Steps between C-alpha positions, in 0.01 A plus 500: 500500500385592848287192515798279411710656779223444752464141393874442543497656844198289600671183381818591689301558824321167463830318446646663812194398703524141377870487586432635850224242561725221381774619732263505796380147425861373487580666834190356667582150372856531624379607846255212521774257405728644769228478762425141407867411516539679836190328638619164388841574648344597833282190493806289433686664787203455734468138394869450557477666842199291589688193390793595717272568797328166448835329501592675822165436665466135398833339402347152518251588224781637284701179540183304412461699177858419402444125523479324158167368381435137414416399143139400579416799721213732414625857469161652582465284811852582614448874452167504686647292785795736538269800506276344767799404712632853479167653603423241768421660836716420799379242747321610817787389722750707302272800520473468878876480533551828314194669654577803714295752699689759702804276489316201652437160349172345388466264796574775752246738348237227474549424869487870580161555334352176641543599865194513728293813467525591868877453536556875549241513780664205672839672492371839609306358793818333625738794469294810570708744700553871531784705653280580798406136552844343464557180688134432573360149497357386168195276496543258213160385363642196323821299504770603260475162337233663281764739377742222412290432191591839359773477243764771482542670164841358425631333191458125502784443257783665689791302633383151399700185524646279768871428533589213729850413616635217711523688832282803433216609278328822403143581403432762233123526478305817560322584824168487318543145371620369834207653686256372238624141518521487880170664592333162541747396771594782738711426804278546810791659685497791255128574491406844631163621626552868423682816596574549866574873474640768268752779559515773237668801659791492254454661162820352357629144456543288813835336427541264798285369788557255785329364808680520832710212633284237674204738457168445330365855507798742475552614140735760354545621143730744323411722204668674210467840672734389782231445764459198728161398639462278808151350530303246693259271319317389815155638570475783417777526235681832551821680409711523816796710384607684189880515481636777278866570438610345172493731199479224237359150454513260793669192355495266802456482878517244778362457853706415804416175674280675761337729238617807690710650221496516122808554283431629148701572185425739220619631167600822682822315611399491867428228755257599776406331828151574636349458845151369422337588831622862483478536124844666490820445303768418760797455262600594145794344315593670173660303218664580169250319275133394504419218743291207374458252786543461876473221760545462875708208616251233618707405808686822581276798425793734563624417148331668206592397143426722199570470128556803277552598138876537561542118491539485879352297784541709815455379859413774752486504877138571582581666835773735378431524127865428418611288202637166624584318181470543122505246217527602132333279235477507121192722464251705703321302769122514446355239743609294800384266776652312797468135580347402835841462668634837387821340377408536132387804302351450153529803269378566146657752264396700195628233258282220638772326704455367855783521752532284809689700763621360832451729799654482845220547754744641760710743296285562191785409262394398147662256256362394165445124462317430174374679192196352325292592198124494506289296261476780241757548227440875481676744730221664697504653852398270784197648679439230764724264698306303762623215719287229660617239746311202357323382188314180426650494154865549596479333845706784643564876478414676174546840336264691271625766257308725265641723226348798325466312171249263663724203585426311822767256620481244780827379656581242763759619753781276622586643841780246550676640189483866610165562335567352157190544278355239267231607253196276541252668269426831333201680355501761225224759522434803283768772532432769758534876475478557876713336767230246579558274800412142584482294816484144622155389600531399866224242465623147440274305269422134557636435153869531428553837341652841548253786493588866465294817458599792277363825367462573132466781249137406424384608850450145630659298779605155377576177686740260329622149560862496388502121471244490221635535147139555387199657670741690723249763616274356771307814594481876457347797681344794320432836661785738418465754221873536422812278498549308825853556639526388865396170662516396868349233730429549868629268769161333553487405131139615475561843340678599180589863426560634149584849373481660158647788302206730575559495878230253605571227756252210522501246781338175386335257739560132439218250523506261796600148411204269519 
């Protein structure tokens, strides 16, 4: 009896074990089926995503796949061809277009790494200077024409294209391309033998610099700390006076005809008159807004015109400091210049417009004659307005304007129509961050052209011919280590001064014409 009970219990335990094992096997099979289904689902989703990405990346391939096949086409051949086309590498030209290194293009970087090995030594030998040796003569071991072969690290693809109109044209190629194409033919008038001297007392940006009237050696420059330096570049180059009084950036200044006084404007809303020989401020005129530009009347130095951020052109009596006349325009006046007769005053505003203002040389009364737009479509502040009495291109008086977005415009001036301006040509450079200035080149070339010199953000000084739609850059000078802001020629036309945002002023010596 006991044995029968034990046998029954043993059989029951075996049945329970078999049922448990069967249950485990069913659960494991179900899990494997779920995993396989989930994996296949994920693979399908990934394939679908990849398909969508392929369509987004290469829509032309997708449209090719949708095209119907011909009756005699080989499916294997068609499939292999489509796969090879999809995996085909891009051409070398396309790769170079999309190639980037530190934001620069392939051509620019290739030119950067292919420079001469001793280019740094050539630059350092030409611009060695210390605060204790400021203004000393620099012995240049080799002409700067060796440095012209150095290519600035700038993108060669920026601002391409040439737009020509019936009466004006603009050039939109980069400084690098223009200098590359024109290195073989450099105008002899713009060849320089080296640096004449260096002034580096300022530790902030030198915003404006000018040579004295009818003077080849008197140089003055204003800085962002409000100081004015008066120097002589004759042997030995020295700083004559340091004029301190402004509390903010010096925006502009002008010499009297005899170079005895300087009148300066600043962002501190004041106009100051300085006696150069004494180094003293003899008059201060306070305004209600920052002052941007100032000019002495070329015939009657007792009239002093100044433009401010309050949209006003004010005429002051130099002897008494009293306001004689005021003219309100559409926007703040940022640059100005007189014609040679003093009867016309050309002013630029913050929207890129140029005003022609008539001025009475006896009373100082102002009246607006014309309002002109520069060659640029954008509204950018005018940084330079410069008048010249004659040009080979225009056969008469001309006007040069420069805006902060890098637009240079060249106008012919009709004096018989109260200074009406006609745009002759324009040049579009790279946009500027600083208020970079430009100037007419006083040297007349034997060829018909209009040459100007301008600073740039890439620390170079460029010479342009505004009449060339291509190959506009005819020369460049390298030596600054920061953006070049100010540009000025001396009266003898043999020295060019340039200033940068680090406070350095370099006086370049032009080569003698052979």
